CSV table of C-alpha atoms in Angstrom, one decimal:
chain,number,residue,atom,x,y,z
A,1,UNK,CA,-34.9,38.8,-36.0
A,2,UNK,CA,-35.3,42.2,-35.2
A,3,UNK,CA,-32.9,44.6,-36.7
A,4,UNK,CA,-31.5,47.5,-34.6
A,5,UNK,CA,-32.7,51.0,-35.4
A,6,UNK,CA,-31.4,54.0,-36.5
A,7,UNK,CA,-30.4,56.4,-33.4
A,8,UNK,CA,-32.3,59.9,-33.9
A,9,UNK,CA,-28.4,61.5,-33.9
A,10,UNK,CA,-27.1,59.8,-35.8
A,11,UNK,CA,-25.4,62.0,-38.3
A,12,UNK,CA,-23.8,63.6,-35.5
A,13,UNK,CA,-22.5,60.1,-33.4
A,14,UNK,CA,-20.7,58.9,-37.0
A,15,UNK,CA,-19.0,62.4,-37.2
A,16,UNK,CA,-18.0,61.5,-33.2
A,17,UNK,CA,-16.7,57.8,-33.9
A,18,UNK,CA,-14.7,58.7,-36.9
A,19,UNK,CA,-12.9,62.0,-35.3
A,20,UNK,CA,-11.8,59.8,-33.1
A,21,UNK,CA,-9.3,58.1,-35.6
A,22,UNK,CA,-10.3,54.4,-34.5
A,23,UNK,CA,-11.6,52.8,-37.4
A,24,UNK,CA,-9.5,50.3,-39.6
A,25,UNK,CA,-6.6,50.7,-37.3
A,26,UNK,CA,-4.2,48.1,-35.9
A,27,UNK,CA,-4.7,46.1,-33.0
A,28,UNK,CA,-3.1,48.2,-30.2
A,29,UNK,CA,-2.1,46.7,-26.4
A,30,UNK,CA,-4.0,48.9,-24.2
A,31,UNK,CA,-7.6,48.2,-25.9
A,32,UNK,CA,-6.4,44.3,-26.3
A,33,UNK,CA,-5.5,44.2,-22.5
A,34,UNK,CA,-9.4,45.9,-21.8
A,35,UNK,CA,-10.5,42.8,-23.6
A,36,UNK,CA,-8.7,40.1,-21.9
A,37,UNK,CA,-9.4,41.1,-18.4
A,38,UNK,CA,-12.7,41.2,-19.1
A,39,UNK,CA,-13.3,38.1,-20.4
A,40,UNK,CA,-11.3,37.1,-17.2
A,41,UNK,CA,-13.5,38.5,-15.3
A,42,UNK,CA,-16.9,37.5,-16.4
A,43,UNK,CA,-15.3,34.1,-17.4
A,44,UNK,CA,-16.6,34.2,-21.0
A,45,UNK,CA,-14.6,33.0,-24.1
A,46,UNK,CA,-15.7,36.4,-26.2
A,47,UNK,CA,-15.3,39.8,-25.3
A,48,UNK,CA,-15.2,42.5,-27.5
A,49,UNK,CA,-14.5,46.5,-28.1
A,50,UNK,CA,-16.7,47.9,-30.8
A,51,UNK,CA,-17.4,50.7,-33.0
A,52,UNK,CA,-20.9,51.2,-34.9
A,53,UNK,CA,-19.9,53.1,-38.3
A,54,UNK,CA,-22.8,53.7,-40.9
A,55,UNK,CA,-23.0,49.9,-42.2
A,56,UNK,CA,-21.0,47.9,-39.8
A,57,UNK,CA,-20.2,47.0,-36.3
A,58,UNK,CA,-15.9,47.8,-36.4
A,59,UNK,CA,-14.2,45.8,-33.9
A,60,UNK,CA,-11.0,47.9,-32.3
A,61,UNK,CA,-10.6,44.7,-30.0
A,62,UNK,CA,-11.9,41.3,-30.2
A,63,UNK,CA,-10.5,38.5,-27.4
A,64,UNK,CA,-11.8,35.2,-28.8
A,65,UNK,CA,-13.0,36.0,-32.0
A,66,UNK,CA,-10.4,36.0,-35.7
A,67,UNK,CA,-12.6,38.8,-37.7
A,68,UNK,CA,-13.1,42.1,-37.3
A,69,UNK,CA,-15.7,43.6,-38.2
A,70,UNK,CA,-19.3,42.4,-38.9
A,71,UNK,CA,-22.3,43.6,-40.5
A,72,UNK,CA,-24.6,46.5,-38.6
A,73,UNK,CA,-27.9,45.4,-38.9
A,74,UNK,CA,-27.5,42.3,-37.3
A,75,UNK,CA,-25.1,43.7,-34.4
A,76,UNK,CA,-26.5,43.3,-30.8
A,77,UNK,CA,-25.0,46.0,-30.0
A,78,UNK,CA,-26.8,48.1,-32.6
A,79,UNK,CA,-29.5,47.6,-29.9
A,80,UNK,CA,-27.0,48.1,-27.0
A,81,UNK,CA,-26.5,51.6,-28.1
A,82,UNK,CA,-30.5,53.0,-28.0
A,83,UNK,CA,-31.1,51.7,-24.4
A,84,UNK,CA,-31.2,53.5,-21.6
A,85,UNK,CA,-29.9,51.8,-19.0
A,86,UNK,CA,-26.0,51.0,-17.9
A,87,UNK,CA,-25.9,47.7,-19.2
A,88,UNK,CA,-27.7,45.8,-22.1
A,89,UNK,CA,-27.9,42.1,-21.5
A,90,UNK,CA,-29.2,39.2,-23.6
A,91,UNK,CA,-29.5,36.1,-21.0
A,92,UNK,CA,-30.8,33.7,-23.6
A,93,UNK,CA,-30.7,34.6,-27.3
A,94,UNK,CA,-32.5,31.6,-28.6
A,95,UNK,CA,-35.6,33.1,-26.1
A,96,UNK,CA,-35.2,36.8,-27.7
A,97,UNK,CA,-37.7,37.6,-30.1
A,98,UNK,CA,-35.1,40.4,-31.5
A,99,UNK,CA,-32.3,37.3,-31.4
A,100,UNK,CA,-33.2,34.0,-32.3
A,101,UNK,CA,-33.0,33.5,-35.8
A,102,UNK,CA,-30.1,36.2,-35.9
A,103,UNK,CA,-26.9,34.9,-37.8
A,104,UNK,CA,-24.7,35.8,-34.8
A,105,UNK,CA,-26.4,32.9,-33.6
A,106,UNK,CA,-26.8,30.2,-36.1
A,107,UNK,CA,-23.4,30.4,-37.4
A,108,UNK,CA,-21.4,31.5,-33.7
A,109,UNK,CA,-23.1,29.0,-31.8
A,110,UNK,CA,-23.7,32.1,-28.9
A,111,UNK,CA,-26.4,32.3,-26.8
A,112,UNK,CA,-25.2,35.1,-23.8
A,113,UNK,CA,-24.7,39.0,-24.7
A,114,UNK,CA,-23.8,41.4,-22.3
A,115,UNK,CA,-22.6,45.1,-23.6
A,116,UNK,CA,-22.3,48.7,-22.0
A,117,UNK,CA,-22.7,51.6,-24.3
A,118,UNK,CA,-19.5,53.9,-24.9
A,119,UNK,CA,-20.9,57.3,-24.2
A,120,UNK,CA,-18.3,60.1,-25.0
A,121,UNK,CA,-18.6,63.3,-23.0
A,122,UNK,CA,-20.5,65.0,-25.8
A,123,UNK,CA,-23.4,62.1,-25.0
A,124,UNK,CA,-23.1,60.0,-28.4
A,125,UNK,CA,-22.9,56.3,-28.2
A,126,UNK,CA,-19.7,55.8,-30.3
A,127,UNK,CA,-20.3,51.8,-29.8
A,128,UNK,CA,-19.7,49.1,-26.7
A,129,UNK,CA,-17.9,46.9,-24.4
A,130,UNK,CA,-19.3,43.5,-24.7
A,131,UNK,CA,-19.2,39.9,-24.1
A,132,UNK,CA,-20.6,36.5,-25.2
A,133,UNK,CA,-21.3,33.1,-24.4
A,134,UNK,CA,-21.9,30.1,-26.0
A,135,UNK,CA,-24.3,29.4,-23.2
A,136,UNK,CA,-27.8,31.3,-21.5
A,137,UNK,CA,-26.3,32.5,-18.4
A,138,UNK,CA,-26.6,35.6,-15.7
A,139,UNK,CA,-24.2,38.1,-14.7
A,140,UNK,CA,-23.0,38.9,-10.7
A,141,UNK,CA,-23.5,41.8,-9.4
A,142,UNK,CA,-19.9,42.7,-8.8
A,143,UNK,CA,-19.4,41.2,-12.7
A,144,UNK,CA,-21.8,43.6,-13.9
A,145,UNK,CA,-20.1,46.6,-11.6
A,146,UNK,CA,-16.3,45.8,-13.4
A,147,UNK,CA,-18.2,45.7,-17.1
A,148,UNK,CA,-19.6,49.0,-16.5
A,149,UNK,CA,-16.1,50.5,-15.0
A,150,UNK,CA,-14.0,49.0,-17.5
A,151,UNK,CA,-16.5,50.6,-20.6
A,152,UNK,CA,-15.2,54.2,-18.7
A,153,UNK,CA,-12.2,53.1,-19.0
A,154,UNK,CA,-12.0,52.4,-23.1
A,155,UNK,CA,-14.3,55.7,-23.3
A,156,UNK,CA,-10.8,57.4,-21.3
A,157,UNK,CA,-8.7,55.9,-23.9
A,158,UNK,CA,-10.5,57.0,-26.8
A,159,UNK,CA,-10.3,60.4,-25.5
A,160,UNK,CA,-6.9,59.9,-24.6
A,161,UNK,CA,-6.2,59.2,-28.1
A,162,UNK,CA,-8.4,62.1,-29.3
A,163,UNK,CA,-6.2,64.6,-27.4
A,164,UNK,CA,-2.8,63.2,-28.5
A,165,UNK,CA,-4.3,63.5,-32.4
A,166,UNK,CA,-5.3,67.3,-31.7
A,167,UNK,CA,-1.8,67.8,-29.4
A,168,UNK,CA,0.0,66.1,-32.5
A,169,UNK,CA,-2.0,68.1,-34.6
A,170,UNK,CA,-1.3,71.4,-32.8
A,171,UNK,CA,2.4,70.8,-32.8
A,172,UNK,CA,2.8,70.1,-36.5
A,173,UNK,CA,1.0,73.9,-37.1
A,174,UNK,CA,3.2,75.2,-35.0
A,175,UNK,CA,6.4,73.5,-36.4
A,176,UNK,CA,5.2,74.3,-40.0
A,177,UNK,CA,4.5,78.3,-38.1
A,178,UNK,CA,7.9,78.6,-36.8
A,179,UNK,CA,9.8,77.2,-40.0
A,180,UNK,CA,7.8,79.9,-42.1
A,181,UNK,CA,8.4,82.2,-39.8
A,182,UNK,CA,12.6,81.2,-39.9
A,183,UNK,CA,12.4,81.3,-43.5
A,184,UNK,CA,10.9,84.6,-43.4
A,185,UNK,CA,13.0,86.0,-40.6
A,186,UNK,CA,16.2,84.9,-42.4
A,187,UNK,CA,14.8,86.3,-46.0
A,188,UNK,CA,13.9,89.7,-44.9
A,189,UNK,CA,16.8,90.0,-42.5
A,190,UNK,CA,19.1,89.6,-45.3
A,191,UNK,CA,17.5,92.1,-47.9
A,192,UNK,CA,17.1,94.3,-45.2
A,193,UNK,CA,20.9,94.4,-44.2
A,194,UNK,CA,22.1,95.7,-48.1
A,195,UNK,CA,19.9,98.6,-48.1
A,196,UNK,CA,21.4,99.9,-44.7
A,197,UNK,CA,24.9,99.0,-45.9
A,198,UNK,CA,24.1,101.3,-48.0
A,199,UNK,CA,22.2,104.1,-45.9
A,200,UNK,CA,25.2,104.0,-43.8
A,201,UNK,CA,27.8,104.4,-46.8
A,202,UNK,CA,25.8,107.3,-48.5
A,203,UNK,CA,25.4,109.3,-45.1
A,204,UNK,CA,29.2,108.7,-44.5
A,205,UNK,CA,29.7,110.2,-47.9
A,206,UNK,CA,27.1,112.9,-47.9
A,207,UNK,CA,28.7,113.9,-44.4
A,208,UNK,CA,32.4,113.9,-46.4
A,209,UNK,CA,31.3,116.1,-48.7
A,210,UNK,CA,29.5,118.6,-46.8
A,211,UNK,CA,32.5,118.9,-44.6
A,212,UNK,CA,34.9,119.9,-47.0
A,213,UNK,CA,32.4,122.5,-48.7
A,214,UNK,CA,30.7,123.2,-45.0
A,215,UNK,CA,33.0,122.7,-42.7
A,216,UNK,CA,30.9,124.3,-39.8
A,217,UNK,CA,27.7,122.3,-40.7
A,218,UNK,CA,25.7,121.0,-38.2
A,219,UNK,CA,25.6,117.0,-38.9
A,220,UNK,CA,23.1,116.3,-36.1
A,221,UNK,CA,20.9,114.8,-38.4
A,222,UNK,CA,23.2,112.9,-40.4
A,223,UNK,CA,24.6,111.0,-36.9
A,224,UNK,CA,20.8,110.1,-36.2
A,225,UNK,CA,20.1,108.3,-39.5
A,226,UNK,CA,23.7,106.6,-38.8
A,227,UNK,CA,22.5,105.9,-35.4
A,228,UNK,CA,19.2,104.7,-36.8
A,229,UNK,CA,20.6,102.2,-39.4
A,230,UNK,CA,23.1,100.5,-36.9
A,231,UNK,CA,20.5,100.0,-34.1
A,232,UNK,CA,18.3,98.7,-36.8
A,233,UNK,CA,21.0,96.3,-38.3
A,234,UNK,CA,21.9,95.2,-34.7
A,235,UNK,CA,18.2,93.8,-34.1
A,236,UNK,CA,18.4,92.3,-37.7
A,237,UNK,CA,21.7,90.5,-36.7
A,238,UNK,CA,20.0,89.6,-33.7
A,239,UNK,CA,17.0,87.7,-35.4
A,240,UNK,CA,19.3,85.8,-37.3
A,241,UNK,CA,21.8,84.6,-34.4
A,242,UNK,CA,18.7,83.3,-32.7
A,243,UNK,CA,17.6,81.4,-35.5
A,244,UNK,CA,20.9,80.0,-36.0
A,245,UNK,CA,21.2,79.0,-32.5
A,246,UNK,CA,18.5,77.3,-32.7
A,247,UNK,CA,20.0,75.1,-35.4
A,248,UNK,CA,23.0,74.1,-33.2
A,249,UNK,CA,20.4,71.9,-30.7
A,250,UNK,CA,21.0,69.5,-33.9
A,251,UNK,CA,24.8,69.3,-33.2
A,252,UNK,CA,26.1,66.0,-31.7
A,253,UNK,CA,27.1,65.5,-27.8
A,254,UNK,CA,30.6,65.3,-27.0
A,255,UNK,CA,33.3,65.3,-24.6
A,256,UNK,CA,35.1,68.6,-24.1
A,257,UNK,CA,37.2,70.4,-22.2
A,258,UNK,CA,35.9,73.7,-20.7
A,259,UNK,CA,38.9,75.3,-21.1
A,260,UNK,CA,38.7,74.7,-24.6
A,261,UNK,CA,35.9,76.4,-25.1
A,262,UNK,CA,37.6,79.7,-23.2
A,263,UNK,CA,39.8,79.5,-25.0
A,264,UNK,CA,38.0,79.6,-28.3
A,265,UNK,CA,35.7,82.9,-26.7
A,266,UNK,CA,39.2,84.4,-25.8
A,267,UNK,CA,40.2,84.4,-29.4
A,268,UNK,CA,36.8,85.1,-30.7
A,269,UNK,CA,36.5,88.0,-28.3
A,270,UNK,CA,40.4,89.1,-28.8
A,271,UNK,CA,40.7,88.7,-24.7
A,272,UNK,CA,43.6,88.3,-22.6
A,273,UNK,CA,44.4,86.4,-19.3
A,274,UNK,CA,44.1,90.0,-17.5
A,275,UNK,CA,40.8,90.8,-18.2
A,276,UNK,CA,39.0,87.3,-19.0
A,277,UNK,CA,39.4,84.5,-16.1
A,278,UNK,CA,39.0,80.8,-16.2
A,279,UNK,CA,38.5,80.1,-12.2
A,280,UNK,CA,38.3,76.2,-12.6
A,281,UNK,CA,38.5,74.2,-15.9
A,282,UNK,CA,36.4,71.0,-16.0
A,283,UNK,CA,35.3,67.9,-18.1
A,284,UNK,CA,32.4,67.9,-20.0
A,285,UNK,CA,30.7,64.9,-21.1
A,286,UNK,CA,28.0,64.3,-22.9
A,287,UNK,CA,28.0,68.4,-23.7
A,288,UNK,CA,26.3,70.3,-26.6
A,289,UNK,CA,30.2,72.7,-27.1
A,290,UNK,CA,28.5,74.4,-29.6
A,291,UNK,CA,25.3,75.6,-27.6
A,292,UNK,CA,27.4,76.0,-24.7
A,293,UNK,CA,30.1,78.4,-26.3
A,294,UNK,CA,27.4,80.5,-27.9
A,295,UNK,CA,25.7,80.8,-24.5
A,296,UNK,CA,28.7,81.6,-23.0
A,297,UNK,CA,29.9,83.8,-25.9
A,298,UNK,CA,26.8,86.0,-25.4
A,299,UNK,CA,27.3,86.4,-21.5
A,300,UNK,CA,31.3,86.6,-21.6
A,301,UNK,CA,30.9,89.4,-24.5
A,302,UNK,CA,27.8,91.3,-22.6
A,303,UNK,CA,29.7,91.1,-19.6
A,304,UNK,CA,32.8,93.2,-21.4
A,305,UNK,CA,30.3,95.7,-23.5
A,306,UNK,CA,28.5,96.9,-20.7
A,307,UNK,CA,31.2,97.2,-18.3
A,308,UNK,CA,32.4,100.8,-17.9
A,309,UNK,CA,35.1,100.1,-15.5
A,310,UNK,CA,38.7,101.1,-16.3
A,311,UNK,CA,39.8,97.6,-15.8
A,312,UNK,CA,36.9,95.3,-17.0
A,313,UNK,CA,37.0,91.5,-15.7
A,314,UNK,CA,35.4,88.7,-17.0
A,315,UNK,CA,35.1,85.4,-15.4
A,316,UNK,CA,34.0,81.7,-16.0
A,317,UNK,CA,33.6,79.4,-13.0
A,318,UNK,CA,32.4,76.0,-13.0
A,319,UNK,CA,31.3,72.9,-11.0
A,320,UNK,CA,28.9,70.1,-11.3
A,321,UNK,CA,26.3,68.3,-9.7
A,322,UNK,CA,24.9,64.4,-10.1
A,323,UNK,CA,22.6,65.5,-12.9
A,324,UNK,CA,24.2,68.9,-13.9
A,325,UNK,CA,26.4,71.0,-15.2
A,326,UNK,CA,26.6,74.6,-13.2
A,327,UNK,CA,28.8,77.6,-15.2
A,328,UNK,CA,29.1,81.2,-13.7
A,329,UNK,CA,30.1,84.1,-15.8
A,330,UNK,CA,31.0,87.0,-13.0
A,331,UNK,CA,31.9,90.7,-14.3
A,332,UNK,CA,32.6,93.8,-12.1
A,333,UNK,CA,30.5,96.1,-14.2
A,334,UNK,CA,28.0,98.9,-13.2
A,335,UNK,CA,25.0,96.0,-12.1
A,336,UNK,CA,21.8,95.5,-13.1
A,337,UNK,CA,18.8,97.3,-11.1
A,338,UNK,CA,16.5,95.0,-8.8
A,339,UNK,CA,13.7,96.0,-10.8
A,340,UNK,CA,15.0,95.0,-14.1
A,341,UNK,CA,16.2,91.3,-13.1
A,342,UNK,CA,13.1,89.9,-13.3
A,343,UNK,CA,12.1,90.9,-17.1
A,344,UNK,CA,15.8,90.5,-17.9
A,345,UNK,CA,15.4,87.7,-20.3
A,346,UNK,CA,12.1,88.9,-21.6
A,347,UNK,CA,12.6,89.0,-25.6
A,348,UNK,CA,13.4,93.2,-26.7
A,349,UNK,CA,14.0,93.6,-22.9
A,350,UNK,CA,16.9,95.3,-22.2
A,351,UNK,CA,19.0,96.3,-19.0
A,352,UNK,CA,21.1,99.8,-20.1
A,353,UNK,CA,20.2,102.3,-22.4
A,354,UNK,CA,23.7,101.9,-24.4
A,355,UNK,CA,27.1,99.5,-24.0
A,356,UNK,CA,30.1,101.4,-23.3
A,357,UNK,CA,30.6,101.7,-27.5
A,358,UNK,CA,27.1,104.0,-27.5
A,359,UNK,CA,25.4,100.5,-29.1
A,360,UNK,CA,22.0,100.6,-27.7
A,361,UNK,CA,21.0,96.7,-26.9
A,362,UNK,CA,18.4,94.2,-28.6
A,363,UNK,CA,17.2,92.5,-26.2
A,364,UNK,CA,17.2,89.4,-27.9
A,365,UNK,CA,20.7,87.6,-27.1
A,366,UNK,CA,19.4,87.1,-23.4
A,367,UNK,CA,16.1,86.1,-24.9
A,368,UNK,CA,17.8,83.3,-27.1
A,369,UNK,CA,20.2,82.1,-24.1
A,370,UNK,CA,17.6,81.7,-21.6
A,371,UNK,CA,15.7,79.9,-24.7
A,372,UNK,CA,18.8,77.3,-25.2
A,373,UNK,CA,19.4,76.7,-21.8
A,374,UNK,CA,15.9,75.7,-21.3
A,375,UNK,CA,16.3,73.1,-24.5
A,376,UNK,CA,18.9,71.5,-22.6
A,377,UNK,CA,16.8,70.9,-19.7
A,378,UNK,CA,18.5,73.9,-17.1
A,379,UNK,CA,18.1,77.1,-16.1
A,380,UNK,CA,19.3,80.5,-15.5
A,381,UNK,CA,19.0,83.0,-13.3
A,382,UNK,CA,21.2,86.5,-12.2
A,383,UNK,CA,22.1,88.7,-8.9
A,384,UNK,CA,24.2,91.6,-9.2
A,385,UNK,CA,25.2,94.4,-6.9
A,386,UNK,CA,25.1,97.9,-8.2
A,387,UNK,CA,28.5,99.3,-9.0
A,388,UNK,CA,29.8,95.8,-7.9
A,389,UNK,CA,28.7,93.2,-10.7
A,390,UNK,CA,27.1,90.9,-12.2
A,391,UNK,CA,26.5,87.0,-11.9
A,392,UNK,CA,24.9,84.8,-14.1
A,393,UNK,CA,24.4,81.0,-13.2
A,394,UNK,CA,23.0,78.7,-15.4
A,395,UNK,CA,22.8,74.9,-15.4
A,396,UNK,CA,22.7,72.8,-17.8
A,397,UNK,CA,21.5,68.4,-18.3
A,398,UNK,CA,24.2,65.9,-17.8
């Protein structure tokens, strides 16, 4: 017997079999079916998927065989994996100088070995697809063909599984990102808000005082630090809403009423049937309520602050598709330019300089409905007419 050598890379082929996460894993379906249809094929009673680690021959799937896993140095595949050609085959074992007093042999009763090499795109040889025979025997052609095809197919599967480790990877740094990154939004946000609180009290007294002893003073600069602090705190209460919206995408579907959830804005809101308008009320099943009423909380109350009308109306309209729900919140504000539509729901992107209160805008509470609505498989989108209004449509999964 002949054992199999060393190949000149190999340092750098282990490192490629065991990033691939295959070793000492369960028997999986996909590998198992390779296997089968193989041995189908080139009507032999062994077939096997293999992987050569640093002392043995791993096997991922092995049709016709109960172990697996068997010692390198005596692996015909060993030998597979340093020739060049497509296919390595053994037509009679017994006749093989390399083979005939191997213990594959003697103890397996095999005489027929067929395997392709498992070439990775990086070039390495992670290990074969192969099949024996308990007798000497030749291959077809088109048998030869289906091995060789089916080997690129198990090499697709490892990479398949290579990708899903690094995507699975990715995802849990980016979870473990954005959880740091709550916990850091919601902890500064917080000690950020007392200190204003109290900017905003001591400039309200500083200004008190300086009245009664001044009362011609110029408080110019006094109103900008005031102006300051409450733009400032209105981005901090933005961060955390979004945060906390996110949270309700845990809440559990239900049935509910639309005309519930008016309702619930109206109060929230402190609206009235003359300004704020339910066109057509509607059964919702299966429906996030919470995620809906803070989407259309945000619209409904935008809809009101940036209206500069005498009369400012509000409305909610509904209807529904097969696989949809479709809600419109209509205003008769100023309307939004052409050019600023398209960035609308761009995070810090705003639409007007102030709301009719002097409130300059964030630019995040469009940011984080656009961001729920797409978590609940819809979409949104806007036209408005200058000195007309504004529509927003949004859809949302049955």
């Amino acid at each position: 017997m002949i054992k199999p050598s060393i190949p000149s890379n190999e340092p750098q082929r282990i490192e490629a079999v065991r990033n691939y996460n295959l070793l000492d894993t369960l028997p999986e379906p996909d590998f198992d079916n390779i296997t089968s249809l193989t041995a189908s094929i080139c009507d032999v009673p062994i077939s096997i998927i293999t992987l050569l680690d640093t002392e043995r021959n791993y096997l991922k799937s092995h049709h016709g065989l109960t172990f697996n896993e068997s010692p390198r140095n005596i692996s015909f595949c060993g030998h597979a994996i340093l020739d060049n050609n497509p296919i390595f085959i053994v037509e009679d074992a017994t006749k093989d100088e390399r083979f005939f007093d191997n213990p594959i042999i003697t103890e397996n009763n095999v005489k027929f070995y067929a395997g392709v090499p498992l070439i990775n795109p990086n070039g390495y040889a992670l290990g074969t697809l192969c099949i024996y025979d308990v007798e000497p025997r030749k291959l077809s052609e088109k048998q030869k063909e289906a091995l060789i095809i089916l080997a690129k197919q198990v090499v697709n599967l490892f990479e398949l599984r290579l990708k899903n480790k690094v995507l699975n990877e990715t995802l849990e740094s980016l979870e473990e990102r954005h959880n740091t990154l709550k916990t850091f939004a919601n902890k500064v946000s917080h000690d950020l808000k007392s200190p204003l609180a109290n900017i905003t009290s001591l400039s309200h007294l500083f200004k008190s005082e300086l009245i009664e002893t001044y009362p011609e003073i110029n408080l110019e600069y006094l109103n900008f630090i005031e102006e300051s602090a409450d733009t400032l705190r209105a981005y901090i209460d933005g961060i955390l809403k979004h945060y906390k919206s996110e949270s309700l995408l845990e809440k559990d579907k239900k049935e509910t009423k639309l005309a519930d959830v008016y309702q619930s804005i109206k109060t929230i809101l402190s609206l009235n049937e003359n300004n704020f308008k339910l066109l057509h009320n509607g059964t919702l099943k299966n429906v996030n309520t919470y995620v809906l009423e803070q989407i259309l909380l945000n619209l409904v109350d935008n809809g009101f602050k940036y209206n500069f009308k005498e009369k400012p109306v509000v409305s909610i309209d509904y209807e529904e598709n097969e696989t949809h729900h479709i809600f419109y919140v209509k205003d008769n504000g100023k309307g939004i330019d052409q050019n600023k539509q398209e960035a609308l729901f761009d995070l810090f992107n705003t639409a007007h300089e102030a709301d009719k209160h002097g409130n300059k805008g964030t630019g995040i509470g469009l940011f984080t409905v656009k961001s729920l609505i797409t978590k609940l498989n819809g979409t949104i989108e806007v036209s408005s007419i200058i000195n007309e209004g504004t529509t927003f449509k949004f859809s949302i999964l049955k």
